[in-house]
Amino acid sequence: MSESTARARSFLAGEALYFAEADALWRELKKGDELSLARAVLARLRESDRVGDILFDAFTTDRAIRAELCQQEAELTSKDGELSAGIRHTRAIELLKNEFGNLHAPELTDAETLGIAAGIFKRKWFDLGQLPDLQASAELYERGARGPLGDDAYPHINAAFLEDMLAARGDDPAARRARAAAIRQRIVDELPRSGSWWNAASRAEALLGLGRYSDASAELKAVPKPPLWKLETSARQMATLAHLRVERPLDDPEIRAFFDTLLPGASPAVRSAFIGKVGLALSGGGFRASFYHLGVLARLAELDVLRHVDVLSCVSGGSIVGACYWLALRERLLDPSPLGGEAYVDIVRGLITRFSDAVALDLRGGVQPSKTAIALGVIFRDKKGALDPEAVADVLEENFYRPFMPGAGPLYMDQLPFTPADHDPKIVNDQPFNPSRHNWLRAHKVPSLVINATTVNTGHGWQFTPTWMGESPHTH
């Protein structure tokens, strides 16, 4: 645990800090990509005018300070991957509304607030795909783009992008594409080069949207780039823009050269930017479902698709084979030898063999008691069910899971997290490996394993993962 993480947790547990200390703490966490923790620290800081234990008097009266902290909390809330996409963007918008009122009111002209609100609606659209969010984002960016370009033309370059996205959906396409081109041309003509990364990124995206790919690459080469892990949002937006212009962008040498310049030495990240996040869901149905899923996994391996899977979500019979596949993949990713084109075919082939051998052992017969034993258990009330769940768990562990992760004693899910042998900490600013943050930089993803069940007494969903278990936070 880093020093800033430890201080943040102490602060959230009740430790008092001066305003300047708490303010510096959330900024440091944000800089280190600890967005969820930064959001929580900032939320407590903003509430502290009611708590009264950490503030300078200026905080309660200085409108500019309150406005900036609200803007930052809203942005961090929208970006917090620990919160459900279904709620985090809505919460972020509510934070802004509580501080600034109606975000669509003509009297709201602050470019910073408009840009942050527009970014939240844009992320919400990317996550949930609802057209009104795309339209709301476009309107707010357009209003922000009426002002000066500033250093990086942030609202302007995004306004052009949103015009193209709406044009692609048939919303007055000719007029919107013309406006997008005009905004980009203004950026190219009027935005002075400042030497900052975001200034160059805006100029490069404008040139990319105008089809001037070599000139766009030259803009990126002229400035030092931020750490690779900070470029995901820009890379995905530029990849989307390239897709709007060309059906298969990476087949165009100039476009490929541009993305190699944007993400030097990270060709997996280039491909991730174009593919996006991939999930694989394995349904229930006992061992019949498991064997069906084995066939699906085999075909996906032949198509070389499995390497792109970011999330593996399973239920019932799908959970058994899903967990076995995840363990088999874990076993292979811990091996430092390079993964070739046949790696996933070999992984699934081995999985099919081991799984078939385990099923052939007649596991039900080993744990299911006789009718006499069931009757006696009911009569003497020493059992609440026909099957002993501990015995079932032991049989599953011994025959299905332990072969992929040998060891003694029970196998617990919190033992599962691992760092792949090919992980390069220098690329991610020496952060510990985290698949939700770092998968986009990898040619071979480490899927998040989610095993789903239902809580009998509430009917709510319940999830087991390697790092936590409980009712899904995405349902609240």
Coordinates of C-alpha atoms in Angstrom, one line a residue:
M1 CA 0.0 0.0 0.0
S2 CA 1.4 3.4 -1.0
E3 CA 1.7 6.2 1.6
S4 CA -1.0 8.2 -0.1
T5 CA -3.4 5.2 -0.2
A6 CA -2.8 4.6 3.6
R7 CA -3.4 8.3 4.4
A8 CA -6.6 8.3 2.3
R9 CA -7.9 5.2 4.1
S10 CA -7.1 6.8 7.5
F11 CA -8.8 10.0 6.4
L12 CA -11.9 8.2 5.2
A13 CA -12.0 6.2 8.5
G14 CA -12.2 9.5 10.5
E15 CA -8.8 11.0 10.8
A16 CA -8.8 14.8 10.7
L17 CA -6.8 16.7 8.1
Y18 CA -6.4 20.3 7.3
F19 CA -8.1 21.4 4.1
A20 CA -4.7 21.9 2.3
E21 CA -3.6 18.4 3.2
A22 CA -6.9 16.7 2.1
D23 CA -6.9 18.8 -1.1
A24 CA -3.4 17.7 -1.9
L25 CA -4.2 14.1 -1.1
W26 CA -7.0 13.6 -3.6
R27 CA -5.0 15.4 -6.3
E28 CA -2.1 13.0 -5.7
L29 CA -4.4 10.0 -5.8
K30 CA -5.9 11.2 -9.1
K31 CA -2.4 11.7 -10.6
G32 CA -1.6 8.2 -9.6
D33 CA -4.8 6.8 -11.3
E34 CA -6.4 5.9 -8.0
L35 CA -9.6 7.5 -9.2
S36 CA -12.0 5.6 -6.8
L37 CA -10.1 6.5 -3.7
A38 CA -9.5 10.1 -5.0
R39 CA -13.3 10.5 -5.5
A40 CA -14.0 9.2 -1.9
V41 CA -11.5 11.6 -0.4
L42 CA -12.8 14.5 -2.4
A43 CA -16.4 13.7 -1.4
R44 CA -15.6 13.8 2.3
L45 CA -13.6 17.0 1.8
R46 CA -16.6 18.6 0.2
E47 CA -18.9 17.4 2.9
S48 CA -16.6 18.7 5.6
D49 CA -18.2 22.1 5.8
R50 CA -21.0 20.2 7.6
V51 CA -18.6 18.1 9.6
G52 CA -16.4 21.1 10.5
D53 CA -13.2 19.2 11.3
I54 CA -10.8 19.9 8.5
L55 CA -11.7 23.2 6.9
F56 CA -10.2 26.6 6.6
D57 CA -13.0 29.1 6.7
A58 CA -12.3 30.1 3.1
F59 CA -13.7 26.9 1.8
T60 CA -17.3 27.6 3.0
T61 CA -17.3 31.1 1.4
D62 CA -15.0 30.9 -1.6
R63 CA -17.3 30.2 -4.6
A64 CA -14.4 29.4 -6.9
I65 CA -13.0 26.7 -4.6
R66 CA -16.4 25.1 -4.1
A67 CA -17.0 25.2 -7.9
E68 CA -13.7 23.5 -8.7
L69 CA -14.1 20.8 -6.1
C70 CA -17.6 20.1 -7.3
Q71 CA -16.5 19.8 -10.9
Q72 CA -13.6 17.5 -10.0
E73 CA -15.8 15.3 -7.8
A74 CA -18.3 15.0 -10.6
E75 CA -15.6 14.1 -13.1
L76 CA -14.1 11.5 -10.8
T77 CA -17.5 10.0 -10.0
S78 CA -18.2 9.6 -13.8
K79 CA -14.7 7.9 -14.3
D80 CA -14.9 5.7 -11.2
G81 CA -14.8 2.1 -12.5
E82 CA -15.7 0.8 -9.1
L83 CA -19.2 2.2 -9.6
S84 CA -21.8 0.8 -12.0
A85 CA -22.0 2.6 -15.3
G86 CA -25.7 2.6 -14.7
I87 CA -25.4 5.0 -11.7
R88 CA -22.0 6.7 -11.7
H89 CA -22.7 9.1 -14.6
T90 CA -26.2 10.0 -13.3
R91 CA -24.7 10.7 -9.9
A92 CA -22.0 12.9 -11.5
I93 CA -24.6 15.0 -13.3
E94 CA -26.6 15.4 -10.1
L95 CA -23.5 16.8 -8.4
L96 CA -23.2 19.4 -11.1
K97 CA -26.9 20.3 -11.0
N98 CA -26.8 20.7 -7.3
E99 CA -24.0 23.2 -7.6
F100 CA -24.7 25.0 -10.9
G101 CA -28.4 24.4 -11.5
N102 CA -29.8 23.5 -15.0
L103 CA -26.8 22.5 -17.1
H104 CA -28.8 23.2 -20.3
A105 CA -29.8 26.7 -19.3
P106 CA -28.5 29.5 -21.6
E107 CA -27.1 31.5 -18.7
L108 CA -24.6 28.7 -17.9
T109 CA -21.6 29.8 -19.9
D110 CA -18.6 28.6 -17.8
A111 CA -16.6 26.6 -20.3
E112 CA -15.1 24.3 -17.6
T113 CA -18.4 23.3 -16.3
L114 CA -19.9 22.8 -19.7
G115 CA -16.9 20.7 -20.8
I116 CA -17.0 18.4 -17.7
A117 CA -20.8 17.9 -18.0
A118 CA -20.4 17.2 -21.7
G119 CA -17.6 14.6 -21.0
I120 CA -19.9 12.9 -18.5
F121 CA -22.7 12.6 -21.0
K122 CA -20.2 11.3 -23.6
R123 CA -18.9 8.6 -21.2
K124 CA -22.5 7.7 -20.4
W125 CA -23.3 7.3 -24.1
F126 CA -20.1 5.2 -24.7
D127 CA -21.1 2.9 -21.7
L128 CA -24.9 2.7 -22.2
G129 CA -25.5 3.6 -25.9
Q130 CA -28.5 5.9 -25.4
L131 CA -28.9 8.6 -28.1
P132 CA -30.2 11.3 -25.8
D133 CA -26.9 11.2 -23.9
L134 CA -25.0 11.6 -27.1
Q135 CA -27.2 14.6 -28.1
A136 CA -26.8 16.2 -24.6
S137 CA -23.0 15.8 -24.9
A138 CA -23.0 17.4 -28.3
E139 CA -25.1 20.4 -27.2
L140 CA -22.9 21.1 -24.2
Y141 CA -19.6 20.8 -26.1
E142 CA -21.1 23.0 -28.9
R143 CA -21.8 25.7 -26.3
G144 CA -18.4 25.4 -24.8
A145 CA -16.8 25.6 -28.3
R146 CA -18.3 29.1 -28.8
G147 CA -15.6 30.5 -26.6
P148 CA -11.8 30.9 -27.2
L149 CA -9.6 27.9 -28.0
G150 CA -7.5 28.2 -24.9
D151 CA -4.4 26.1 -24.7
D152 CA -5.9 22.7 -25.8
A153 CA -9.2 23.5 -27.5
Y154 CA -10.8 20.8 -25.4
P155 CA -14.5 21.6 -26.0
H156 CA -13.8 22.4 -29.6
I157 CA -12.2 19.1 -30.6
N158 CA -14.8 17.2 -28.7
A159 CA -17.6 19.2 -30.3
A160 CA -16.2 18.1 -33.7
F161 CA -16.1 14.5 -32.6
L162 CA -19.7 14.5 -31.4
E163 CA -20.9 16.2 -34.7
D164 CA -19.4 13.2 -36.6
M165 CA -20.9 10.7 -34.2
L166 CA -24.4 12.1 -34.7
A167 CA -23.8 12.4 -38.4
A168 CA -23.0 8.7 -38.5
R169 CA -26.4 8.0 -36.9
G170 CA -28.2 9.9 -39.7
D171 CA -28.8 13.1 -37.8
D172 CA -28.5 15.7 -40.6
P173 CA -25.2 14.2 -41.7
A174 CA -24.1 16.7 -44.3
A175 CA -24.5 19.7 -42.1
R176 CA -22.9 18.0 -39.1
R177 CA -19.9 16.8 -41.0
A178 CA -19.5 20.3 -42.4
R179 CA -19.5 21.8 -38.9
A180 CA -17.1 19.2 -37.7
A181 CA -14.7 20.0 -40.5
A182 CA -15.0 23.7 -39.9
I183 CA -14.2 23.3 -36.2
R184 CA -11.1 21.1 -36.9
Q185 CA -9.9 23.5 -39.5
R186 CA -10.2 26.4 -37.0
I187 CA -8.1 24.4 -34.5
V188 CA -5.4 23.7 -37.1
D189 CA -5.4 27.4 -38.3
E190 CA -5.8 29.2 -34.9
L191 CA -4.5 27.0 -32.1
P192 CA -0.9 28.0 -31.4
R193 CA 1.5 25.2 -30.6
S194 CA 2.3 25.4 -26.9
G195 CA 4.5 22.4 -26.5
S196 CA 2.1 20.7 -24.1
W197 CA 0.8 17.2 -24.8
W198 CA -2.9 18.0 -24.8
N199 CA -2.3 20.9 -27.1
A200 CA -0.6 18.6 -29.6
A201 CA -3.2 15.9 -29.1
S202 CA -6.0 18.3 -30.1
R203 CA -4.2 19.5 -33.2
A204 CA -3.4 15.8 -34.1
E205 CA -7.0 14.7 -33.7
A206 CA -8.2 17.7 -35.8
L207 CA -5.8 16.7 -38.5
L208 CA -6.8 13.0 -38.2
G209 CA -10.4 14.0 -38.7
L210 CA -9.5 16.0 -41.8
G211 CA -7.7 13.0 -43.3
R212 CA -4.2 14.5 -43.0
Y213 CA -2.7 11.5 -41.3
S214 CA 1.0 12.2 -41.8
D215 CA 0.6 15.8 -40.5
A216 CA -1.2 14.4 -37.5
S217 CA 1.7 12.0 -36.7
A218 CA 4.1 14.9 -37.0
E219 CA 2.2 16.8 -34.3
L220 CA 2.5 13.9 -31.9
K221 CA 6.2 13.5 -32.6
A222 CA 6.9 17.1 -31.7
V223 CA 6.1 16.9 -27.9
P224 CA 6.8 14.5 -25.1
K225 CA 3.9 12.1 -24.3
P226 CA 2.4 11.4 -20.9
P227 CA 2.7 7.8 -19.5
L228 CA 1.1 5.2 -21.8
W229 CA -1.6 4.3 -19.3
K230 CA -3.0 7.9 -19.4
L231 CA -3.7 7.7 -23.1
E232 CA -6.6 5.2 -23.2
T233 CA -9.4 7.7 -23.5
S234 CA -7.7 9.7 -26.3
A235 CA -6.7 6.5 -28.1
R236 CA -10.3 5.1 -28.0
Q237 CA -11.8 8.4 -29.2
M238 CA -9.3 8.7 -32.1
A239 CA -9.8 5.1 -33.0
T240 CA -13.5 5.7 -33.2
L241 CA -12.9 8.7 -35.4
A242 CA -10.6 6.7 -37.7
H243 CA -13.4 4.1 -38.0
L244 CA -15.8 6.7 -39.1
R245 CA -13.5 7.7 -42.0
V246 CA -12.2 4.2 -43.0
E247 CA -13.9 0.8 -42.7
R248 CA -10.6 -1.0 -41.8
P249 CA -8.3 1.8 -40.5
L250 CA -5.4 -0.3 -39.5
D251 CA -5.1 -1.5 -43.1
D252 CA -4.2 2.0 -44.1
P253 CA -0.4 2.5 -43.6
E254 CA -0.7 6.2 -42.7
I255 CA -3.4 5.6 -40.1
R256 CA -1.4 2.6 -38.7
A257 CA 1.7 4.9 -38.5
F258 CA -0.3 7.5 -36.7
F259 CA -1.5 5.1 -33.9
D260 CA 2.0 3.6 -33.7
T261 CA 3.2 7.2 -33.0
L262 CA 0.4 7.8 -30.5
L263 CA 1.1 4.5 -28.6
P264 CA 4.7 3.7 -29.4
G265 CA 5.8 0.1 -28.9
A266 CA 2.3 -0.8 -27.7
S267 CA 0.6 -2.5 -30.7
P268 CA -1.7 -4.5 -28.4
A269 CA -3.0 -1.1 -27.1
V270 CA -3.6 0.0 -30.7
R271 CA -5.7 -3.0 -31.4
S272 CA -7.6 -2.7 -28.0
A273 CA -8.4 0.9 -28.9
F274 CA -10.2 -0.3 -32.0
I275 CA -11.8 -3.5 -30.6
G276 CA -13.1 -2.1 -27.3
K277 CA -13.9 -4.2 -24.3
V278 CA -15.1 -7.8 -24.9
G279 CA -17.2 -9.9 -22.5
L280 CA -18.0 -13.6 -22.6
A281 CA -21.1 -14.9 -20.7
L282 CA -21.5 -18.6 -19.9
S283 CA -25.0 -19.6 -19.0
G284 CA -26.3 -22.4 -16.7
G285 CA -27.6 -25.8 -17.4
G286 CA -25.5 -28.3 -15.4
F287 CA -22.8 -30.3 -17.2
R288 CA -24.8 -30.2 -20.4
A289 CA -24.2 -26.4 -20.4
S290 CA -20.5 -27.0 -19.5
F291 CA -19.9 -29.2 -22.5
Y292 CA -21.7 -26.8 -24.8
H293 CA -19.4 -24.0 -23.5
L294 CA -16.3 -26.1 -24.0
G295 CA -17.3 -26.3 -27.7
V296 CA -17.8 -22.5 -27.8
L297 CA -14.4 -21.9 -26.1
A298 CA -12.8 -24.3 -28.7
R299 CA -14.3 -22.4 -31.6
L300 CA -13.4 -19.0 -30.1
A301 CA -9.8 -20.3 -29.6
E302 CA -9.6 -21.3 -33.3
L303 CA -10.8 -17.8 -34.3
D304 CA -8.2 -16.3 -32.0
V305 CA -10.9 -14.3 -30.1
L306 CA -10.3 -15.5 -26.5
R307 CA -7.2 -13.3 -26.1
H308 CA -9.5 -10.3 -26.3
V309 CA -11.9 -11.3 -23.5
D310 CA -11.9 -8.7 -20.6
V311 CA -14.7 -10.1 -18.5
L312 CA -15.8 -13.7 -18.0
S313 CA -19.3 -13.8 -16.4
C314 CA -20.7 -17.2 -15.5
V315 CA -23.7 -18.8 -13.7
S316 CA -24.4 -22.4 -12.5
G317 CA -23.0 -25.0 -14.9
G318 CA -21.3 -22.2 -16.8
S319 CA -19.5 -21.3 -13.6
I320 CA -17.8 -24.6 -13.3
V321 CA -16.3 -24.6 -16.8
G322 CA -15.7 -20.9 -16.7
A323 CA -13.7 -21.1 -13.5
C324 CA -11.7 -24.1 -14.9
Y325 CA -10.9 -22.1 -18.1
W326 CA -9.9 -19.1 -16.1
L327 CA -7.6 -21.2 -14.0
A328 CA -6.1 -22.9 -17.1
L329 CA -5.5 -19.4 -18.6
R330 CA -4.0 -18.2 -15.3
E331 CA -1.6 -21.2 -15.3
R332 CA -0.5 -20.3 -18.9
L333 CA -0.1 -16.6 -18.3
L334 CA 2.2 -17.3 -15.3
D335 CA 4.5 -19.2 -17.7
P336 CA 7.1 -16.7 -19.1
S337 CA 7.4 -18.5 -22.4
P338 CA 5.8 -16.5 -25.3
L339 CA 2.2 -17.2 -26.3
G340 CA 2.0 -18.2 -30.0
G341 CA -1.0 -18.3 -32.2
E342 CA -1.9 -21.8 -31.1
A343 CA -1.7 -21.0 -27.4
Y344 CA -5.5 -20.8 -26.7
V345 CA -6.2 -23.8 -28.8
D346 CA -3.8 -25.7 -26.6
I347 CA -5.3 -24.2 -23.4
V348 CA -8.8 -25.3 -24.4
R349 CA -7.7 -28.7 -25.7
G350 CA -6.1 -29.4 -22.3
L351 CA -9.2 -28.0 -20.5
I352 CA -11.5 -30.4 -22.5
T353 CA -9.4 -33.4 -21.5
R354 CA -9.2 -32.6 -17.8
F355 CA -12.9 -31.6 -17.6
S356 CA -14.0 -34.8 -19.4
D357 CA -11.9 -36.9 -17.1
A358 CA -13.4 -35.3 -14.0
V359 CA -17.0 -35.7 -15.2
A360 CA -16.4 -39.3 -15.9
L361 CA -15.7 -40.0 -12.2
D362 CA -19.5 -40.1 -11.4
L363 CA -19.2 -37.2 -8.9
R364 CA -22.9 -37.3 -8.0
G365 CA -22.6 -40.8 -6.8
G366 CA -19.8 -39.8 -4.5
V367 CA -21.7 -37.1 -2.6
Q368 CA -25.4 -38.1 -2.9
P369 CA -26.6 -40.1 0.1
S370 CA -28.9 -43.1 -0.1
K371 CA -32.6 -42.7 0.4
T372 CA -32.4 -44.3 3.8
A373 CA -29.7 -41.8 4.9
I374 CA -31.9 -38.9 3.7
A375 CA -34.9 -40.2 5.5
L376 CA -33.0 -40.7 8.8
G377 CA -31.5 -37.2 8.5
V378 CA -35.0 -35.7 8.1
I379 CA -36.4 -37.8 11.0
F380 CA -33.6 -36.9 13.4
R381 CA -33.3 -33.3 12.0
D382 CA -29.6 -33.4 11.7
K383 CA -29.7 -32.3 8.1
K384 CA -31.5 -29.5 6.3
G385 CA -31.0 -30.9 2.8
A386 CA -30.3 -34.1 0.9
L387 CA -26.8 -33.0 -0.2
D388 CA -23.9 -31.8 2.0
P389 CA -22.7 -28.6 0.4
E390 CA -19.3 -29.0 1.9
A391 CA -18.9 -32.4 0.4
V392 CA -20.0 -31.1 -3.0
A393 CA -17.5 -28.2 -2.7
D394 CA -14.7 -30.6 -1.8
V395 CA -15.4 -32.9 -4.8
L396 CA -15.5 -30.0 -7.2
E397 CA -12.3 -28.5 -5.9
E398 CA -10.4 -31.8 -5.9
N399 CA -11.5 -32.9 -9.4
F400 CA -12.0 -29.7 -11.3
Y401 CA -10.1 -26.8 -9.8
R402 CA -7.0 -28.1 -8.0
P403 CA -5.6 -29.8 -11.2
F404 CA -5.1 -26.3 -12.6
M405 CA -3.7 -24.8 -9.3
P406 CA -2.0 -27.5 -7.3
G407 CA -1.6 -27.1 -3.6
A408 CA -2.7 -28.3 -0.2
G409 CA -5.7 -27.3 1.7
P410 CA -8.9 -25.5 0.6
L411 CA -8.6 -23.2 -2.5
Y412 CA -10.0 -19.8 -1.8
M413 CA -10.9 -17.2 -4.4
D414 CA -8.7 -14.5 -2.8
Q415 CA -5.7 -16.7 -3.7
L416 CA -6.5 -16.3 -7.4
P417 CA -5.2 -12.7 -8.3
F418 CA -1.9 -12.8 -10.1
T419 CA 0.5 -10.8 -12.1
P420 CA 1.2 -12.2 -15.6
A421 CA 4.7 -13.1 -16.4
D422 CA 4.9 -10.6 -19.3
H423 CA 3.6 -7.6 -17.3
D424 CA 5.9 -4.6 -17.7
P425 CA 5.4 -2.3 -14.6
K426 CA 7.3 0.5 -16.3
I427 CA 4.5 1.0 -18.8
V428 CA 2.0 1.6 -16.0
N429 CA 4.0 3.9 -13.9
D430 CA 5.1 1.0 -11.6
Q431 CA 1.6 0.3 -10.5
P432 CA 0.6 -3.2 -9.3
F433 CA -1.1 -5.2 -12.1
N434 CA -4.8 -4.5 -12.3
P435 CA -6.7 -6.1 -15.2
S436 CA -9.4 -3.5 -15.3
R437 CA -6.9 -0.8 -15.8
H438 CA -4.1 -2.5 -17.7
N439 CA -5.8 -5.0 -20.0
W440 CA -6.0 -2.5 -22.8
L441 CA -2.2 -2.5 -23.0
R442 CA -2.0 -6.3 -23.3
A443 CA -2.1 -8.6 -26.3
H444 CA -3.5 -11.4 -24.0
K445 CA -6.1 -10.1 -21.6
V446 CA -6.5 -11.3 -18.0
P447 CA -10.3 -11.6 -17.8
S448 CA -12.2 -10.5 -14.7
L449 CA -13.9 -13.6 -13.4
V450 CA -17.4 -13.1 -12.1
I451 CA -19.5 -16.0 -10.8
N452 CA -23.1 -15.1 -10.5
A453 CA -25.8 -16.6 -8.1
T454 CA -29.1 -15.5 -6.5
T455 CA -29.7 -14.7 -2.9
V456 CA -32.6 -17.0 -2.0
N457 CA -34.1 -14.8 0.8
T458 CA -34.0 -11.6 -1.2
G459 CA -34.0 -12.6 -4.9
H460 CA -31.1 -10.2 -5.5
G461 CA -28.0 -11.1 -7.5
W462 CA -24.9 -12.2 -5.7
Q463 CA -21.4 -12.3 -7.2
F464 CA -18.2 -14.1 -6.4
T465 CA -15.0 -12.6 -7.7
P466 CA -11.3 -13.1 -6.8
T467 CA -11.3 -9.8 -4.9
W468 CA -14.8 -9.6 -3.3
M469 CA -18.2 -11.2 -3.0
G470 CA -21.7 -9.9 -2.3
E471 CA -24.7 -8.4 -3.9
S472 CA -23.7 -6.7 -7.1
P473 CA -22.9 -3.0 -6.6
H474 CA -24.2 -2.5 -10.2
T475 CA -27.8 -3.1 -9.0
H476 CA -27.9 -0.3 -6.4

